[in-house]
Amino acid sequence: MSIEHQRTEAIFEVIQELVAGGKTAFRPGDVADVFRDRNTPIPVWMLRAEFSTLEAQKRIACDAETGDWHLAEGQSLSSTG
């Protein structure tokens, strides 16, 4: 598994954790906070790029009006791409 794929999967896992914890909408900064708390910071610009990757994989979607992200329709907390 490539480093890029591993990073994408780690980010999606954190997103799933946020959703499982009750967040229905999230932003790259929310994910950055988790990684920072785990002492493995990822720059927000890199997270934003990964969000685009996950969106292209139809795993997350962005609300154009609010800028909030959420799990894509049909994704469950155990879904993987």
mmCIF file of N, CA and C in Angstrom:
data_model
loop_
_atom_site.group_PDB
_atom_site.id
_atom_site.type_symbol
_atom_site.label_atom_id
_atom_site.label_comp_id
_atom_site.label_asym_id
_atom_site.label_seq_id
_atom_site.Cartn_x
_atom_site.Cartn_y
_atom_site.Cartn_z
ATOM 1 N N MET A 1 0.858 -1.178 0.000
ATOM 2 C CA MET A 1 0.000 0.000 0.000
ATOM 3 C C MET A 1 0.903 1.240 0.000
ATOM 4 N N SER A 2 0.627 2.175 -0.900
ATOM 5 C CA SER A 2 1.444 3.382 -1.018
ATOM 6 C C SER A 2 1.251 4.298 0.203
ATOM 7 N N ILE A 3 2.212 5.159 0.414
ATOM 8 C CA ILE A 3 2.137 6.119 1.522
ATOM 9 C C ILE A 3 0.913 7.013 1.345
ATOM 10 N N GLU A 4 0.645 7.426 0.119
ATOM 11 C CA GLU A 4 -0.504 8.283 -0.147
ATOM 12 C C GLU A 4 -1.813 7.576 0.205
ATOM 13 N N HIS A 5 -1.911 6.314 -0.177
ATOM 14 C CA HIS A 5 -3.117 5.544 0.121
ATOM 15 C C HIS A 5 -3.260 5.352 1.638
ATOM 16 N N GLN A 6 -2.166 5.094 2.311
ATOM 17 C CA GLN A 6 -2.202 4.937 3.766
ATOM 18 C C GLN A 6 -2.683 6.225 4.435
ATOM 19 N N ARG A 7 -2.182 7.365 3.940
ATOM 20 C CA ARG A 7 -2.590 8.654 4.506
ATOM 21 C C ARG A 7 -4.087 8.883 4.271
ATOM 22 N N THR A 8 -4.546 8.606 3.060
ATOM 23 C CA THR A 8 -5.971 8.772 2.750
ATOM 24 C C THR A 8 -6.820 7.910 3.681
ATOM 25 N N GLU A 9 -6.416 6.667 3.879
ATOM 26 C CA GLU A 9 -7.171 5.760 4.751
ATOM 27 C C GLU A 9 -7.144 6.239 6.200
ATOM 28 N N ALA A 10 -6.000 6.734 6.673
ATOM 29 C CA ALA A 10 -5.905 7.235 8.051
ATOM 30 C C ALA A 10 -6.833 8.431 8.240
ATOM 31 N N ILE A 11 -6.902 9.298 7.247
ATOM 32 C CA ILE A 11 -7.779 10.466 7.327
ATOM 33 C C ILE A 11 -9.239 10.026 7.318
ATOM 34 N N PHE A 12 -9.582 9.069 6.474
ATOM 35 C CA PHE A 12 -10.960 8.592 6.443
ATOM 36 C C PHE A 12 -11.334 7.929 7.770
ATOM 37 N N GLU A 13 -10.404 7.215 8.374
ATOM 38 C CA GLU A 13 -10.667 6.603 9.681
ATOM 39 C C GLU A 13 -10.980 7.669 10.728
ATOM 40 N N VAL A 14 -10.227 8.773 10.711
ATOM 41 C CA VAL A 14 -10.494 9.861 11.659
ATOM 42 C C VAL A 14 -11.869 10.466 11.381
ATOM 43 N N ILE A 15 -12.204 10.638 10.119
ATOM 44 C CA ILE A 15 -13.533 11.157 9.766
ATOM 45 C C ILE A 15 -14.607 10.226 10.328
ATOM 46 N N GLN A 16 -14.426 8.926 10.158
ATOM 47 C CA GLN A 16 -15.391 7.969 10.688
ATOM 48 C C GLN A 16 -15.493 8.081 12.210
ATOM 49 N N GLU A 17 -14.367 8.294 12.883
ATOM 50 C CA GLU A 17 -14.371 8.470 14.332
ATOM 51 C C GLU A 17 -15.177 9.710 14.721
ATOM 52 N N LEU A 18 -14.973 10.799 13.985
ATOM 53 C CA LEU A 18 -15.712 12.032 14.275
ATOM 54 C C LEU A 18 -17.215 11.800 14.122
ATOM 55 N N VAL A 19 -17.600 11.126 13.042
ATOM 56 C CA VAL A 19 -19.020 10.852 12.794
ATOM 57 C C VAL A 19 -19.567 9.913 13.872
ATOM 58 N N ALA A 20 -18.805 8.893 14.221
ATOM 59 C CA ALA A 20 -19.244 7.961 15.263
ATOM 60 C C ALA A 20 -19.398 8.678 16.604
ATOM 61 N N GLY A 21 -18.616 9.736 16.789
ATOM 62 C CA GLY A 21 -18.695 10.527 18.014
ATOM 63 C C GLY A 21 -19.819 11.543 18.011
ATOM 64 N N GLY A 22 -20.605 11.578 16.939
ATOM 65 C CA GLY A 22 -21.775 12.437 16.900
ATOM 66 C C GLY A 22 -21.704 13.618 15.951
ATOM 67 N N LYS A 23 -20.559 13.847 15.307
ATOM 68 C CA LYS A 23 -20.467 14.952 14.345
ATOM 69 C C LYS A 23 -21.134 14.531 13.037
ATOM 70 N N THR A 24 -22.104 15.281 12.607
ATOM 71 C CA THR A 24 -22.738 14.974 11.323
ATOM 72 C C THR A 24 -22.080 15.761 10.198
ATOM 73 N N ALA A 25 -21.402 16.834 10.545
ATOM 74 C CA ALA A 25 -20.675 17.644 9.565
ATOM 75 C C ALA A 25 -19.290 17.933 10.138
ATOM 76 N N PHE A 26 -18.316 18.045 9.257
ATOM 77 C CA PHE A 26 -16.943 18.271 9.700
ATOM 78 C C PHE A 26 -16.216 19.094 8.650
ATOM 79 N N ARG A 27 -15.067 19.597 9.036
ATOM 80 C CA ARG A 27 -14.205 20.377 8.149
ATOM 81 C C ARG A 27 -12.774 19.870 8.287
ATOM 82 N N PRO A 28 -11.901 20.237 7.369
ATOM 83 C CA PRO A 28 -10.511 19.790 7.483
ATOM 84 C C PRO A 28 -9.886 20.154 8.833
ATOM 85 N N GLY A 29 -10.248 21.290 9.382
ATOM 86 C CA GLY A 29 -9.706 21.691 10.679
ATOM 87 C C GLY A 29 -10.076 20.738 11.797
ATOM 88 N N ASP A 30 -11.269 20.146 11.725
ATOM 89 C CA ASP A 30 -11.676 19.154 12.733
ATOM 90 C C ASP A 30 -10.754 17.937 12.693
ATOM 91 N N VAL A 31 -10.433 17.500 11.487
ATOM 92 C CA VAL A 31 -9.548 16.352 11.315
ATOM 93 C C VAL A 31 -8.129 16.737 11.743
ATOM 94 N N ALA A 32 -7.705 17.948 11.401
ATOM 95 C CA ALA A 32 -6.375 18.419 11.798
ATOM 96 C C ALA A 32 -6.233 18.417 13.314
ATOM 97 N N ASP A 33 -7.283 18.814 14.013
ATOM 98 C CA ASP A 33 -7.250 18.823 15.480
ATOM 99 C C ASP A 33 -6.987 17.431 16.038
ATOM 100 N N VAL A 34 -7.627 16.420 15.464
ATOM 101 C CA VAL A 34 -7.436 15.045 15.941
ATOM 102 C C VAL A 34 -5.990 14.614 15.733
ATOM 103 N N PHE A 35 -5.461 14.852 14.540
ATOM 104 C CA PHE A 35 -4.079 14.462 14.272
ATOM 105 C C PHE A 35 -3.102 15.235 15.166
ATOM 106 N N ARG A 36 -3.375 16.505 15.397
ATOM 107 C CA ARG A 36 -2.525 17.305 16.279
ATOM 108 C C ARG A 36 -2.567 16.748 17.698
ATOM 109 N N ASP A 37 -3.756 16.386 18.176
ATOM 110 C CA ASP A 37 -3.897 15.804 19.511
ATOM 111 C C ASP A 37 -3.140 14.482 19.638
ATOM 112 N N ARG A 38 -2.998 13.778 18.537
ATOM 113 C CA ARG A 38 -2.268 12.500 18.523
ATOM 114 C C ARG A 38 -0.781 12.691 18.248
ATOM 115 N N ASN A 39 -0.362 13.953 18.224
ATOM 116 C CA ASN A 39 1.038 14.318 18.002
ATOM 117 C C ASN A 39 1.542 13.876 16.627
ATOM 118 N N THR A 40 0.638 13.866 15.645
ATOM 119 C CA THR A 40 0.990 13.567 14.251
ATOM 120 C C THR A 40 0.312 14.595 13.345
ATOM 121 N N PRO A 41 0.703 15.869 13.488
ATOM 122 C CA PRO A 41 -0.005 16.910 12.736
ATOM 123 C C PRO A 41 0.104 16.739 11.228
ATOM 124 N N ILE A 42 -0.975 17.095 10.567
ATOM 125 C CA ILE A 42 -1.036 17.140 9.104
ATOM 126 C C ILE A 42 -1.514 18.543 8.745
ATOM 127 N N PRO A 43 -0.807 19.229 7.845
ATOM 128 C CA PRO A 43 -1.244 20.580 7.474
ATOM 129 C C PRO A 43 -2.650 20.572 6.868
ATOM 130 N N VAL A 44 -3.408 21.603 7.163
ATOM 131 C CA VAL A 44 -4.780 21.694 6.663
ATOM 132 C C VAL A 44 -4.806 21.680 5.139
ATOM 133 N N TRP A 45 -3.829 22.297 4.482
ATOM 134 C CA TRP A 45 -3.828 22.299 3.019
ATOM 135 C C TRP A 45 -3.732 20.867 2.479
ATOM 136 N N MET A 46 -2.970 20.009 3.175
ATOM 137 C CA MET A 46 -2.846 18.622 2.739
ATOM 138 C C MET A 46 -4.157 17.868 3.005
ATOM 139 N N LEU A 47 -4.786 18.164 4.132
ATOM 140 C CA LEU A 47 -6.076 17.547 4.429
ATOM 141 C C LEU A 47 -7.110 17.948 3.387
ATOM 142 N N ARG A 48 -7.089 19.198 2.986
ATOM 143 C CA ARG A 48 -8.048 19.662 1.970
ATOM 144 C C ARG A 48 -7.871 18.883 0.665
ATOM 145 N N ALA A 49 -6.616 18.620 0.300
ATOM 146 C CA ALA A 49 -6.347 17.819 -0.899
ATOM 147 C C ALA A 49 -6.853 16.394 -0.717
ATOM 148 N N GLU A 50 -6.663 15.842 0.466
ATOM 149 C CA GLU A 50 -7.154 14.484 0.742
ATOM 150 C C GLU A 50 -8.682 14.441 0.739
ATOM 151 N N PHE A 51 -9.313 15.520 1.210
ATOM 152 C CA PHE A 51 -10.777 15.582 1.151
ATOM 153 C C PHE A 51 -11.226 15.502 -0.307
ATOM 154 N N SER A 52 -10.505 16.159 -1.203
ATOM 155 C CA SER A 52 -10.847 16.097 -2.630
ATOM 156 C C SER A 52 -10.711 14.675 -3.160
ATOM 157 N N THR A 53 -9.680 13.973 -2.705
ATOM 158 C CA THR A 53 -9.490 12.577 -3.097
ATOM 159 C C THR A 53 -10.655 11.727 -2.604
ATOM 160 N N LEU A 54 -11.019 11.900 -1.335
ATOM 161 C CA LEU A 54 -12.128 11.138 -0.764
ATOM 162 C C LEU A 54 -13.450 11.498 -1.435
ATOM 163 N N GLU A 55 -13.600 12.748 -1.834
ATOM 164 C CA GLU A 55 -14.811 13.153 -2.555
ATOM 165 C C GLU A 55 -14.859 12.472 -3.925
ATOM 166 N N ALA A 56 -13.720 12.417 -4.602
ATOM 167 C CA ALA A 56 -13.669 11.757 -5.910
ATOM 168 C C ALA A 56 -13.982 10.262 -5.789
ATOM 169 N N GLN A 57 -13.654 9.681 -4.633
ATOM 170 C CA GLN A 57 -13.956 8.274 -4.371
ATOM 171 C C GLN A 57 -15.393 8.086 -3.887
ATOM 172 N N LYS A 58 -16.125 9.191 -3.791
ATOM 173 C CA LYS A 58 -17.528 9.188 -3.342
ATOM 174 C C LYS A 58 -17.686 8.654 -1.920
ATOM 175 N N ARG A 59 -16.683 8.976 -1.074
ATOM 176 C CA ARG A 59 -16.725 8.555 0.320
ATOM 177 C C ARG A 59 -17.179 9.694 1.232
ATOM 178 N N ILE A 60 -16.917 10.931 0.828
ATOM 179 C CA ILE A 60 -17.409 12.100 1.548
ATOM 180 C C ILE A 60 -17.939 13.088 0.518
ATOM 181 N N ALA A 61 -18.744 14.034 0.994
ATOM 182 C CA ALA A 61 -19.329 15.036 0.098
ATOM 183 C C ALA A 61 -19.344 16.375 0.822
ATOM 184 N N CYS A 62 -19.282 17.436 0.036
ATOM 185 C CA CYS A 62 -19.280 18.786 0.579
ATOM 186 C C CYS A 62 -20.621 19.457 0.305
ATOM 187 N N ASP A 63 -21.124 20.145 1.310
ATOM 188 C CA ASP A 63 -22.323 20.966 1.158
ATOM 189 C C ASP A 63 -21.852 22.307 0.609
ATOM 190 N N ALA A 64 -22.189 22.603 -0.632
ATOM 191 C CA ALA A 64 -21.710 23.819 -1.292
ATOM 192 C C ALA A 64 -22.173 25.093 -0.593
ATOM 193 N N GLU A 65 -23.324 25.049 0.070
ATOM 194 C CA GLU A 65 -23.839 26.246 0.737
ATOM 195 C C GLU A 65 -23.108 26.555 2.029
ATOM 196 N N THR A 66 -22.758 25.524 2.809
ATOM 197 C CA THR A 66 -22.135 25.751 4.115
ATOM 198 C C THR A 66 -20.634 25.518 4.125
ATOM 199 N N GLY A 67 -20.137 24.736 3.184
ATOM 200 C CA GLY A 67 -18.727 24.369 3.185
ATOM 201 C C GLY A 67 -18.427 23.217 4.127
ATOM 202 N N ASP A 68 -19.470 22.676 4.761
ATOM 203 C CA ASP A 68 -19.298 21.527 5.651
ATOM 204 C C ASP A 68 -19.215 20.249 4.828
ATOM 205 N N TRP A 69 -18.499 19.290 5.354
ATOM 206 C CA TRP A 69 -18.369 17.981 4.729
ATOM 207 C C TRP A 69 -19.150 16.965 5.541
ATOM 208 N N HIS A 70 -19.541 15.872 4.914
ATOM 209 C CA HIS A 70 -20.235 14.792 5.599
ATOM 210 C C HIS A 70 -19.943 13.500 4.851
ATOM 211 N N LEU A 71 -20.233 12.369 5.492
ATOM 212 C CA LEU A 71 -20.089 11.098 4.788
ATOM 213 C C LEU A 71 -21.025 11.109 3.594
ATOM 214 N N ALA A 72 -20.565 10.585 2.492
ATOM 215 C CA ALA A 72 -21.394 10.531 1.287
ATOM 216 C C ALA A 72 -22.551 9.575 1.495
ATOM 217 N N GLU A 73 -23.629 9.839 0.798
ATOM 218 C CA GLU A 73 -24.795 8.967 0.870
ATOM 219 C C GLU A 73 -24.379 7.553 0.503
ATOM 220 N N GLY A 74 -24.821 6.613 1.303
ATOM 221 C CA GLY A 74 -24.474 5.222 1.060
ATOM 222 C C GLY A 74 -23.232 4.763 1.811
ATOM 223 N N GLN A 75 -22.498 5.705 2.417
ATOM 224 C CA GLN A 75 -21.327 5.337 3.200
ATOM 225 C C GLN A 75 -21.761 5.050 4.628
ATOM 226 N N SER A 76 -21.220 4.001 5.186
ATOM 227 C CA SER A 76 -21.470 3.702 6.587
ATOM 228 C C SER A 76 -20.167 3.891 7.338
ATOM 229 N N LEU A 77 -20.227 3.784 8.638
ATOM 230 C CA LEU A 77 -19.010 3.952 9.427
ATOM 231 C C LEU A 77 -17.993 2.856 9.175
ATOM 232 N N SER A 78 -18.399 1.760 8.580
ATOM 233 C CA SER A 78 -17.466 0.669 8.313
ATOM 234 C C SER A 78 -17.070 0.603 6.842
ATOM 235 N N SER A 79 -17.531 1.547 6.013
ATOM 236 C CA SER A 79 -17.240 1.517 4.579
ATOM 237 C C SER A 79 -15.788 1.850 4.303
ATOM 238 N N THR A 80 -15.225 1.180 3.348
ATOM 239 C CA THR A 80 -13.894 1.517 2.862
ATOM 240 C C THR A 80 -13.945 1.569 1.361
ATOM 241 N N GLY A 81 -13.040 2.378 0.790
ATOM 242 C CA GLY A 81 -13.126 2.578 -0.637
ATOM 243 C C GLY A 81 -12.426 1.619 -1.465
#
